[in-house]
Amino acid sequence: MSISAPVRPAAQPVAGGVTARRAGGSRRRRAVLRIVSLVVLYALWEITARVTRNPAFIPSPGAVWHQLVVTSSTHDGVRGYSGHLLIEHLGVSLRRILIGSAIGVGAGLVIGVVMGTVTWVRVVAEPVVTFVRALPPLAYFSLFIIWFGIDETPKLWLLSIAALPPVAVATAAAVYSAPTGLVEAAKALGAGRWETVRDVVLPSALPEIFTGIRLAVGVAYSSVVAAETINGVPGIGGMIRDAQRYSQTDVVVLGLFAIGLSGLLIDALLRTAETRLIPWRGRS
């Protein structure tokens, strides 16, 4: 009688390892594609600057880099630009954006929740919010200057009003569209109106609300140049406006890069916060 050895099953590929390798390869491809696109854009910029030979029209990358060094240090007794370093200009603008966005987002959340839960408030407030959202920032900035002067107050009012409508509209729509089944179940269990809003409606609306917050911060960031057109130095928008008066295109481009790159960083931080605070986004 022969005894046969047990047959071992063939090794199966691990699905998790395959998925991880695919994800890693996808990330590498995206990184390579972004690097290549940046190199191509840099080459096009350099070629265009050399062809035009007009620094006042298109400054070269080297000229912008030179201004980065100059505005970030002290040369020949001159500190940065208009007596302030580039990082100081950017820091003042970011502080204004932070305060203005916080005020606008807070007011937008309150208005949006009330609009989404109280019908008559939505009927009355929705046209007003839409009207304000359609106004360009410079349209009411002049009015704020007449009311509050040329110091910090009109700038903060401008950024707050600019940030309010996106949050209010997103919050109202999300609250109004909360799952009816969950709301009715909460009420059946004895939850009051505001308990239902707090425990059921707001958690389900958070993904849309966070999208509105990201839009609001972006709108406030894009409005900072308008807010700093009057008495805006120190401030990155004021630096850009001052350089524009003297045709310092390289400083203007440097300021645009500072705004754009810091805006990308802020949006990345908001995305990270959204992922951590709302892990159920995209899940049924």
PDB file of C-alpha atoms in Angstrom:
ATOM      1  CA  MET A   1       0.000   0.000   0.000  1.00  0.00           C
ATOM      2  CA  SER A   2       1.502   3.314  -1.021  1.00  0.00           C
ATOM      3  CA  ILE A   3       1.016   6.491   0.930  1.00  0.00           C
ATOM      4  CA  SER A   4       0.745   9.562  -1.179  1.00  0.00           C
ATOM      5  CA  ALA A   5       1.943  12.878   0.202  1.00  0.00           C
ATOM      6  CA  PRO A   6      -0.695  15.519   0.647  1.00  0.00           C
ATOM      7  CA  VAL A   7      -0.942  17.847  -2.286  1.00  0.00           C
ATOM      8  CA  ARG A   8      -0.434  21.492  -1.342  1.00  0.00           C
ATOM      9  CA  PRO A   9      -2.593  24.034  -3.092  1.00  0.00           C
ATOM     10  CA  ALA A  10      -0.832  26.282  -5.522  1.00  0.00           C
ATOM     11  CA  ALA A  11       0.174  29.619  -4.107  1.00  0.00           C
ATOM     12  CA  GLN A  12      -2.383  32.286  -4.880  1.00  0.00           C
ATOM     13  CA  PRO A  13      -1.370  35.870  -5.498  1.00  0.00           C
ATOM     14  CA  VAL A  14      -2.141  38.192  -2.645  1.00  0.00           C
ATOM     15  CA  ALA A  15      -4.804  40.649  -3.764  1.00  0.00           C
ATOM     16  CA  GLY A  16      -3.695  43.287  -1.308  1.00  0.00           C
ATOM     17  CA  GLY A  17      -0.117  43.222  -2.582  1.00  0.00           C
ATOM     18  CA  VAL A  18      -1.252  43.544  -6.192  1.00  0.00           C
ATOM     19  CA  THR A  19      -3.512  46.461  -5.285  1.00  0.00           C
ATOM     20  CA  ALA A  20      -0.705  48.166  -3.366  1.00  0.00           C
ATOM     21  CA  ARG A  21       1.697  47.761  -6.293  1.00  0.00           C
ATOM     22  CA  ARG A  22      -0.863  49.174  -8.700  1.00  0.00           C
ATOM     23  CA  ALA A  23      -1.525  52.135  -6.406  1.00  0.00           C
ATOM     24  CA  GLY A  24       2.199  52.765  -6.058  1.00  0.00           C
ATOM     25  CA  GLY A  25       2.691  52.609  -9.817  1.00  0.00           C
ATOM     26  CA  SER A  26      -0.212  54.994 -10.356  1.00  0.00           C
ATOM     27  CA  ARG A  27       1.261  57.485  -7.889  1.00  0.00           C
ATOM     28  CA  ARG A  28       4.642  57.310  -9.584  1.00  0.00           C
ATOM     29  CA  ARG A  29       3.076  57.913 -12.992  1.00  0.00           C
ATOM     30  CA  ARG A  30       1.206  60.938 -11.679  1.00  0.00           C
ATOM     31  CA  ALA A  31       4.372  62.314 -10.094  1.00  0.00           C
ATOM     32  CA  VAL A  32       6.375  61.833 -13.296  1.00  0.00           C
ATOM     33  CA  LEU A  33       3.616  63.429 -15.372  1.00  0.00           C
ATOM     34  CA  ARG A  34       3.514  66.474 -13.087  1.00  0.00           C
ATOM     35  CA  ILE A  35       7.298  66.871 -13.174  1.00  0.00           C
ATOM     36  CA  VAL A  36       7.347  66.617 -16.958  1.00  0.00           C
ATOM     37  CA  SER A  37       4.555  69.166 -17.291  1.00  0.00           C
ATOM     38  CA  LEU A  38       6.426  71.600 -15.012  1.00  0.00           C
ATOM     39  CA  VAL A  39       9.611  71.183 -17.053  1.00  0.00           C
ATOM     40  CA  VAL A  40       7.690  71.811 -20.285  1.00  0.00           C
ATOM     41  CA  LEU A  41       6.035  74.920 -18.867  1.00  0.00           C
ATOM     42  CA  TYR A  42       9.387  76.224 -17.639  1.00  0.00           C
ATOM     43  CA  ALA A  43      10.938  75.647 -21.077  1.00  0.00           C
ATOM     44  CA  LEU A  44       8.053  77.440 -22.818  1.00  0.00           C
ATOM     45  CA  TRP A  45       8.374  80.356 -20.396  1.00  0.00           C
ATOM     46  CA  GLU A  46      12.128  80.634 -20.964  1.00  0.00           C
ATOM     47  CA  ILE A  47      11.785  80.419 -24.744  1.00  0.00           C
ATOM     48  CA  THR A  48       8.988  83.018 -24.841  1.00  0.00           C
ATOM     49  CA  ALA A  49      10.987  85.420 -22.672  1.00  0.00           C
ATOM     50  CA  ARG A  50      14.041  85.053 -24.928  1.00  0.00           C
ATOM     51  CA  VAL A  51      12.020  85.522 -28.113  1.00  0.00           C
ATOM     52  CA  THR A  52      10.113  88.619 -26.951  1.00  0.00           C
ATOM     53  CA  ARG A  53      13.183  90.234 -25.335  1.00  0.00           C
ATOM     54  CA  ASN A  54      10.883  92.548 -23.378  1.00  0.00           C
ATOM     55  CA  PRO A  55      11.244  92.085 -19.595  1.00  0.00           C
ATOM     56  CA  ALA A  56       8.404  94.532 -18.966  1.00  0.00           C
ATOM     57  CA  PHE A  57       6.095  92.223 -20.944  1.00  0.00           C
ATOM     58  CA  ILE A  58       7.363  88.743 -20.069  1.00  0.00           C
ATOM     59  CA  PRO A  59      10.180  88.568 -17.509  1.00  0.00           C
ATOM     60  CA  SER A  60      12.510  85.584 -17.653  1.00  0.00           C
ATOM     61  CA  PRO A  61      12.520  82.909 -14.938  1.00  0.00           C
ATOM     62  CA  GLY A  62      15.962  84.152 -13.922  1.00  0.00           C
ATOM     63  CA  ALA A  63      14.628  87.683 -13.373  1.00  0.00           C
ATOM     64  CA  VAL A  64      11.798  86.392 -11.203  1.00  0.00           C
ATOM     65  CA  TRP A  65      14.256  84.271  -9.218  1.00  0.00           C
ATOM     66  CA  HIS A  66      16.458  87.349  -8.748  1.00  0.00           C
ATOM     67  CA  GLN A  67      13.490  89.261  -7.342  1.00  0.00           C
ATOM     68  CA  LEU A  68      12.759  86.349  -5.014  1.00  0.00           C
ATOM     69  CA  VAL A  69      16.272  86.685  -3.594  1.00  0.00           C
ATOM     70  CA  VAL A  70      16.063  90.496  -3.412  1.00  0.00           C
ATOM     71  CA  THR A  71      12.639  90.637  -1.750  1.00  0.00           C
ATOM     72  CA  SER A  72      13.606  87.925   0.725  1.00  0.00           C
ATOM     73  CA  SER A  73      16.742  89.636   2.039  1.00  0.00           C
ATOM     74  CA  THR A  74      18.409  93.011   2.602  1.00  0.00           C
ATOM     75  CA  HIS A  75      20.475  94.494  -0.223  1.00  0.00           C
ATOM     76  CA  ASP A  76      22.288  97.846  -0.186  1.00  0.00           C
ATOM     77  CA  GLY A  77      20.442  98.865   2.955  1.00  0.00           C
ATOM     78  CA  VAL A  78      17.016  98.120   1.421  1.00  0.00           C
ATOM     79  CA  ARG A  79      15.012  95.475   3.232  1.00  0.00           C
ATOM     80  CA  GLY A  80      12.879  93.333   0.938  1.00  0.00           C
ATOM     81  CA  TYR A  81      10.196  95.260  -0.940  1.00  0.00           C
ATOM     82  CA  SER A  82       8.917  98.537   0.538  1.00  0.00           C
ATOM     83  CA  GLY A  83      10.682  97.724   3.805  1.00  0.00           C
ATOM     84  CA  HIS A  84       9.129  94.276   4.248  1.00  0.00           C
ATOM     85  CA  LEU A  85      10.393  90.836   3.274  1.00  0.00           C
ATOM     86  CA  LEU A  86       8.381  88.679   0.879  1.00  0.00           C
ATOM     87  CA  ILE A  87       7.471  86.266   3.671  1.00  0.00           C
ATOM     88  CA  GLU A  88       6.163  89.208   5.716  1.00  0.00           C
ATOM     89  CA  HIS A  89       3.994  90.415   2.833  1.00  0.00           C
ATOM     90  CA  LEU A  90       2.620  86.911   2.420  1.00  0.00           C
ATOM     91  CA  GLY A  91       2.119  86.465   6.169  1.00  0.00           C
ATOM     92  CA  VAL A  92       0.039  89.638   6.470  1.00  0.00           C
ATOM     93  CA  SER A  93      -2.150  88.575   3.543  1.00  0.00           C
ATOM     94  CA  LEU A  94      -2.600  85.077   4.989  1.00  0.00           C
ATOM     95  CA  ARG A  95      -3.614  86.567   8.332  1.00  0.00           C
ATOM     96  CA  ARG A  96      -6.238  88.706   6.616  1.00  0.00           C
ATOM     97  CA  ILE A  97      -7.493  85.711   4.648  1.00  0.00           C
ATOM     98  CA  LEU A  98      -7.652  83.558   7.789  1.00  0.00           C
ATOM     99  CA  ILE A  99      -9.646  86.111   9.780  1.00  0.00           C
ATOM    100  CA  GLY A 100     -11.939  87.048   6.897  1.00  0.00           C
ATOM    101  CA  SER A 101     -12.557  83.428   5.913  1.00  0.00           C
ATOM    102  CA  ALA A 102     -13.274  82.415   9.518  1.00  0.00           C
ATOM    103  CA  ILE A 103     -15.873  85.158   9.884  1.00  0.00           C
ATOM    104  CA  GLY A 104     -17.449  84.437   6.486  1.00  0.00           C
ATOM    105  CA  VAL A 105     -17.494  80.657   6.990  1.00  0.00           C
ATOM    106  CA  GLY A 106     -18.995  80.970  10.487  1.00  0.00           C
ATOM    107  CA  ALA A 107     -21.743  83.319   9.320  1.00  0.00           C
ATOM    108  CA  GLY A 108     -22.348  81.214   6.202  1.00  0.00           C
ATOM    109  CA  LEU A 109     -22.774  78.036   8.280  1.00  0.00           C
ATOM    110  CA  VAL A 110     -25.356  79.656  10.542  1.00  0.00           C
ATOM    111  CA  ILE A 111     -27.272  81.223   7.656  1.00  0.00           C
ATOM    112  CA  GLY A 112     -27.098  78.012   5.615  1.00  0.00           C
ATOM    113  CA  VAL A 113     -28.407  75.800   8.433  1.00  0.00           C
ATOM    114  CA  VAL A 114     -31.302  78.167   9.103  1.00  0.00           C
ATOM    115  CA  MET A 115     -32.070  78.457   5.388  1.00  0.00           C
ATOM    116  CA  GLY A 116     -32.048  74.692   5.009  1.00  0.00           C
ATOM    117  CA  THR A 117     -34.361  74.023   7.967  1.00  0.00           C
ATOM    118  CA  VAL A 118     -36.777  76.983   8.026  1.00  0.00           C
ATOM    119  CA  THR A 119     -38.754  77.411   4.815  1.00  0.00           C
ATOM    120  CA  TRP A 120     -39.736  81.056   5.169  1.00  0.00           C
ATOM    121  CA  VAL A 121     -36.143  82.057   5.984  1.00  0.00           C
ATOM    122  CA  ARG A 122     -34.945  80.267   2.829  1.00  0.00           C
ATOM    123  CA  VAL A 123     -37.553  82.090   0.722  1.00  0.00           C
ATOM    124  CA  VAL A 124     -36.467  85.466   2.123  1.00  0.00           C
ATOM    125  CA  ALA A 125     -32.678  84.974   2.381  1.00  0.00           C
ATOM    126  CA  GLU A 126     -31.895  82.987  -0.767  1.00  0.00           C
ATOM    127  CA  PRO A 127     -32.296  85.931  -3.217  1.00  0.00           C
ATOM    128  CA  VAL A 128     -30.154  88.131  -0.947  1.00  0.00           C
ATOM    129  CA  VAL A 129     -27.347  85.553  -0.749  1.00  0.00           C
ATOM    130  CA  THR A 130     -27.490  85.021  -4.517  1.00  0.00           C
ATOM    131  CA  PHE A 131     -27.386  88.801  -5.083  1.00  0.00           C
ATOM    132  CA  VAL A 132     -24.278  89.179  -2.891  1.00  0.00           C
ATOM    133  CA  ARG A 133     -22.602  86.189  -4.552  1.00  0.00           C
ATOM    134  CA  ALA A 134     -23.041  87.797  -7.982  1.00  0.00           C
ATOM    135  CA  LEU A 135     -21.344  91.047  -6.944  1.00  0.00           C
ATOM    136  CA  PRO A 136     -17.628  91.446  -7.747  1.00  0.00           C
ATOM    137  CA  PRO A 137     -15.564  92.290  -4.650  1.00  0.00           C
ATOM    138  CA  LEU A 138     -14.484  95.713  -5.909  1.00  0.00           C
ATOM    139  CA  ALA A 139     -18.145  96.687  -6.294  1.00  0.00           C
ATOM    140  CA  TYR A 140     -18.720  96.850  -2.546  1.00  0.00           C
ATOM    141  CA  PHE A 141     -15.131  97.464  -1.427  1.00  0.00           C
ATOM    142  CA  SER A 142     -15.502 101.164  -2.271  1.00  0.00           C
ATOM    143  CA  LEU A 143     -18.559 101.290  -0.034  1.00  0.00           C
ATOM    144  CA  PHE A 144     -16.628  99.689   2.835  1.00  0.00           C
ATOM    145  CA  ILE A 145     -13.866 102.289   2.444  1.00  0.00           C
ATOM    146  CA  ILE A 146     -16.458 105.073   2.767  1.00  0.00           C
ATOM    147  CA  TRP A 147     -17.889 103.424   5.880  1.00  0.00           C
ATOM    148  CA  PHE A 148     -14.750 102.148   7.633  1.00  0.00           C
ATOM    149  CA  GLY A 149     -11.787 104.096   6.223  1.00  0.00           C
ATOM    150  CA  ILE A 150      -8.623 102.608   4.697  1.00  0.00           C
ATOM    151  CA  ASP A 151      -7.259 100.496   7.567  1.00  0.00           C
ATOM    152  CA  GLU A 152      -7.817  96.772   8.219  1.00  0.00           C
ATOM    153  CA  THR A 153     -11.586  96.871   8.779  1.00  0.00           C
ATOM    154  CA  PRO A 154     -12.726  97.254   5.135  1.00  0.00           C
ATOM    155  CA  LYS A 155     -10.301  94.544   4.009  1.00  0.00           C
ATOM    156  CA  LEU A 156     -11.659  92.057   6.546  1.00  0.00           C
ATOM    157  CA  TRP A 157     -15.234  92.984   5.651  1.00  0.00           C
ATOM    158  CA  LEU A 158     -14.483  92.403   1.977  1.00  0.00           C
ATOM    159  CA  LEU A 159     -12.964  88.957   2.564  1.00  0.00           C
ATOM    160  CA  SER A 160     -15.754  87.985   4.964  1.00  0.00           C
ATOM    161  CA  ILE A 161     -18.530  88.947   2.547  1.00  0.00           C
ATOM    162  CA  ALA A 162     -16.703  87.192  -0.300  1.00  0.00           C
ATOM    163  CA  ALA A 163     -16.409  83.955   1.712  1.00  0.00           C
ATOM    164  CA  LEU A 164     -19.981  83.893   3.056  1.00  0.00           C
ATOM    165  CA  PRO A 165     -22.167  83.006   0.004  1.00  0.00           C
ATOM    166  CA  PRO A 166     -20.420  79.745  -1.054  1.00  0.00           C
ATOM    167  CA  VAL A 167     -20.727  78.301   2.452  1.00  0.00           C
ATOM    168  CA  ALA A 168     -24.301  79.497   2.916  1.00  0.00           C
ATOM    169  CA  VAL A 169     -25.470  78.065  -0.419  1.00  0.00           C
ATOM    170  CA  ALA A 170     -23.668  74.724   0.027  1.00  0.00           C
ATOM    171  CA  THR A 171     -24.878  74.334   3.617  1.00  0.00           C
ATOM    172  CA  ALA A 172     -28.486  75.214   2.794  1.00  0.00           C
ATOM    173  CA  ALA A 173     -28.595  72.775  -0.130  1.00  0.00           C
ATOM    174  CA  ALA A 174     -26.983  69.965   1.886  1.00  0.00           C
ATOM    175  CA  VAL A 175     -29.230  70.452   4.919  1.00  0.00           C
ATOM    176  CA  TYR A 176     -32.351  70.707   2.791  1.00  0.00           C
ATOM    177  CA  SER A 177     -31.418  67.470   0.967  1.00  0.00           C
ATOM    178  CA  ALA A 178     -30.738  65.431   4.115  1.00  0.00           C
ATOM    179  CA  PRO A 179     -31.939  61.784   3.894  1.00  0.00           C
ATOM    180  CA  THR A 180     -35.655  61.774   4.703  1.00  0.00           C
ATOM    181  CA  GLY A 181     -35.550  58.253   6.129  1.00  0.00           C
ATOM    182  CA  LEU A 182     -32.900  59.126   8.703  1.00  0.00           C
ATOM    183  CA  VAL A 183     -34.713  62.312   9.707  1.00  0.00           C
ATOM    184  CA  GLU A 184     -38.015  60.497  10.170  1.00  0.00           C
ATOM    185  CA  ALA A 185     -36.318  57.715  12.137  1.00  0.00           C
ATOM    186  CA  ALA A 186     -34.733  60.259  14.491  1.00  0.00           C
ATOM    187  CA  LYS A 187     -38.073  61.966  15.051  1.00  0.00           C
ATOM    188  CA  ALA A 188     -39.746  58.605  15.662  1.00  0.00           C
ATOM    189  CA  LEU A 189     -37.184  57.929  18.397  1.00  0.00           C
ATOM    190  CA  GLY A 190     -38.161  61.153  20.129  1.00  0.00           C
ATOM    191  CA  ALA A 191     -35.493  63.559  18.849  1.00  0.00           C
ATOM    192  CA  GLY A 192     -36.490  67.215  18.727  1.00  0.00           C
ATOM    193  CA  ARG A 193     -35.999  69.514  15.746  1.00  0.00           C
ATOM    194  CA  TRP A 194     -32.597  70.835  16.649  1.00  0.00           C
ATOM    195  CA  GLU A 195     -31.439  67.458  17.962  1.00  0.00           C
ATOM    196  CA  THR A 196     -32.309  66.004  14.580  1.00  0.00           C
ATOM    197  CA  VAL A 197     -30.368  68.769  12.864  1.00  0.00           C
ATOM    198  CA  ARG A 198     -27.355  68.297  15.136  1.00  0.00           C
ATOM    199  CA  ASP A 199     -27.201  64.490  15.171  1.00  0.00           C
ATOM    200  CA  VAL A 200     -28.575  63.535  11.749  1.00  0.00           C
ATOM    201  CA  VAL A 201     -28.755  66.403   9.288  1.00  0.00           C
ATOM    202  CA  LEU A 202     -25.366  68.041   9.885  1.00  0.00           C
ATOM    203  CA  PRO A 203     -23.283  64.814   9.781  1.00  0.00           C
ATOM    204  CA  SER A 204     -24.913  63.829   6.492  1.00  0.00           C
ATOM    205  CA  ALA A 205     -24.384  67.349   5.121  1.00  0.00           C
ATOM    206  CA  LEU A 206     -20.733  67.717   6.208  1.00  0.00           C
ATOM    207  CA  PRO A 207     -19.163  66.583   2.880  1.00  0.00           C
ATOM    208  CA  GLU A 208     -21.056  69.251   0.916  1.00  0.00           C
ATOM    209  CA  ILE A 209     -20.465  71.813   3.644  1.00  0.00           C
ATOM    210  CA  PHE A 210     -16.721  71.156   3.521  1.00  0.00           C
ATOM    211  CA  THR A 211     -16.784  71.627  -0.263  1.00  0.00           C
ATOM    212  CA  GLY A 212     -18.424  75.007   0.320  1.00  0.00           C
ATOM    213  CA  ILE A 213     -15.709  75.901   2.840  1.00  0.00           C
ATOM    214  CA  ARG A 214     -12.976  75.082   0.331  1.00  0.00           C
ATOM    215  CA  LEU A 215     -14.722  77.238  -2.271  1.00  0.00           C
ATOM    216  CA  ALA A 216     -15.125  80.058   0.247  1.00  0.00           C
ATOM    217  CA  VAL A 217     -11.434  80.059   1.152  1.00  0.00           C
ATOM    218  CA  GLY A 218     -10.578  80.074  -2.554  1.00  0.00           C
ATOM    219  CA  VAL A 219     -12.876  83.041  -3.191  1.00  0.00           C
ATOM    220  CA  ALA A 220     -11.403  84.927  -0.234  1.00  0.00           C
ATOM    221  CA  TYR A 221      -7.895  84.155  -1.466  1.00  0.00           C
ATOM    222  CA  SER A 222      -8.693  85.408  -4.961  1.00  0.00           C
ATOM    223  CA  SER A 223     -10.166  88.592  -3.438  1.00  0.00           C
ATOM    224  CA  VAL A 224      -7.090  89.505  -1.399  1.00  0.00           C
ATOM    225  CA  VAL A 225      -5.566  91.547  -4.247  1.00  0.00           C
ATOM    226  CA  ALA A 226      -8.766  93.594  -4.443  1.00  0.00           C
ATOM    227  CA  ALA A 227      -8.780  93.977  -0.649  1.00  0.00           C
ATOM    228  CA  GLU A 228      -5.200  95.283  -0.690  1.00  0.00           C
ATOM    229  CA  THR A 229      -5.579  97.801  -3.504  1.00  0.00           C
ATOM    230  CA  ILE A 230      -5.892 100.553  -0.885  1.00  0.00           C
ATOM    231  CA  ASN A 231      -3.215 100.826   1.822  1.00  0.00           C
ATOM    232  CA  GLY A 232      -2.295  97.184   1.212  1.00  0.00           C
ATOM    233  CA  VAL A 233       1.427  97.290   2.046  1.00  0.00           C
ATOM    234  CA  PRO A 234       2.536  95.149   3.757  1.00  0.00           C
ATOM    235  CA  GLY A 235       0.570  92.491   1.914  1.00  0.00           C
ATOM    236  CA  ILE A 236       1.171  90.378  -1.162  1.00  0.00           C
ATOM    237  CA  GLY A 237      -1.690  92.020  -3.049  1.00  0.00           C
ATOM    238  CA  GLY A 238      -0.427  95.472  -2.115  1.00  0.00           C
ATOM    239  CA  MET A 239       3.054  94.489  -3.279  1.00  0.00           C
ATOM    240  CA  ILE A 240       1.640  93.404  -6.641  1.00  0.00           C
ATOM    241  CA  ARG A 241      -0.347  96.624  -7.040  1.00  0.00           C
ATOM    242  CA  ASP A 242       2.665  98.767  -6.115  1.00  0.00           C
ATOM    243  CA  ALA A 243       4.950  96.884  -8.518  1.00  0.00           C
ATOM    244  CA  GLN A 244       2.355  97.253 -11.285  1.00  0.00           C
ATOM    245  CA  ARG A 245       2.496 101.044 -10.945  1.00  0.00           C
ATOM    246  CA  TYR A 246       6.238 100.998 -11.665  1.00  0.00           C
ATOM    247  CA  SER A 247       6.042  98.305 -14.393  1.00  0.00           C
ATOM    248  CA  GLN A 248       8.039  95.827 -12.304  1.00  0.00           C
ATOM    249  CA  THR A 249       6.613  92.810 -14.049  1.00  0.00           C
ATOM    250  CA  ASP A 250       9.066  90.405 -12.445  1.00  0.00           C
ATOM    251  CA  VAL A 251       7.822  91.427  -8.971  1.00  0.00           C
ATOM    252  CA  VAL A 252       4.217  91.066 -10.145  1.00  0.00           C
ATOM    253  CA  VAL A 253       4.915  87.541 -11.419  1.00  0.00           C
ATOM    254  CA  LEU A 254       6.710  86.700  -8.176  1.00  0.00           C
ATOM    255  CA  GLY A 255       3.684  87.846  -6.194  1.00  0.00           C
ATOM    256  CA  LEU A 256       1.380  85.738  -8.359  1.00  0.00           C
ATOM    257  CA  PHE A 257       3.574  82.692  -7.747  1.00  0.00           C
ATOM    258  CA  ALA A 258       3.515  83.373  -4.000  1.00  0.00           C
ATOM    259  CA  ILE A 259      -0.279  83.556  -4.007  1.00  0.00           C
ATOM    260  CA  GLY A 260      -0.700  80.490  -6.199  1.00  0.00           C
ATOM    261  CA  LEU A 261       1.740  78.241  -4.353  1.00  0.00           C
ATOM    262  CA  SER A 262       0.458  79.195  -0.916  1.00  0.00           C
ATOM    263  CA  GLY A 263      -3.081  78.659  -2.219  1.00  0.00           C
ATOM    264  CA  LEU A 264      -2.152  75.140  -3.304  1.00  0.00           C
ATOM    265  CA  LEU A 265      -0.713  74.470   0.149  1.00  0.00           C
ATOM    266  CA  ILE A 266      -3.846  75.752   1.894  1.00  0.00           C
ATOM    267  CA  ASP A 267      -6.097  73.648  -0.343  1.00  0.00           C
ATOM    268  CA  ALA A 268      -3.962  70.574   0.352  1.00  0.00           C
ATOM    269  CA  LEU A 269      -4.321  71.183   4.093  1.00  0.00           C
ATOM    270  CA  LEU A 270      -8.090  71.516   3.705  1.00  0.00           C
ATOM    271  CA  ARG A 271      -8.203  68.270   1.713  1.00  0.00           C
ATOM    272  CA  THR A 272      -6.246  66.499   4.447  1.00  0.00           C
ATOM    273  CA  ALA A 273      -8.568  67.866   7.117  1.00  0.00           C
ATOM    274  CA  GLU A 274     -11.572  66.786   5.073  1.00  0.00           C
ATOM    275  CA  THR A 275     -10.233  63.248   4.754  1.00  0.00           C
ATOM    276  CA  ARG A 276      -9.589  62.994   8.493  1.00  0.00           C
ATOM    277  CA  LEU A 277     -12.769  64.695   9.709  1.00  0.00           C
ATOM    278  CA  ILE A 278     -15.185  63.157   7.201  1.00  0.00           C
ATOM    279  CA  PRO A 279     -14.000  59.559   6.665  1.00  0.00           C
ATOM    280  CA  TRP A 280     -17.480  58.499   5.531  1.00  0.00           C
ATOM    281  CA  ARG A 281     -17.435  60.752   2.460  1.00  0.00           C
ATOM    282  CA  GLY A 282     -18.242  58.765  -0.681  1.00  0.00           C
ATOM    283  CA  ARG A 283     -19.581  55.808   1.290  1.00  0.00           C
ATOM    284  CA  SER A 284     -23.223  54.829   1.356  1.00  0.00           C
TER     285      SER A 284
END
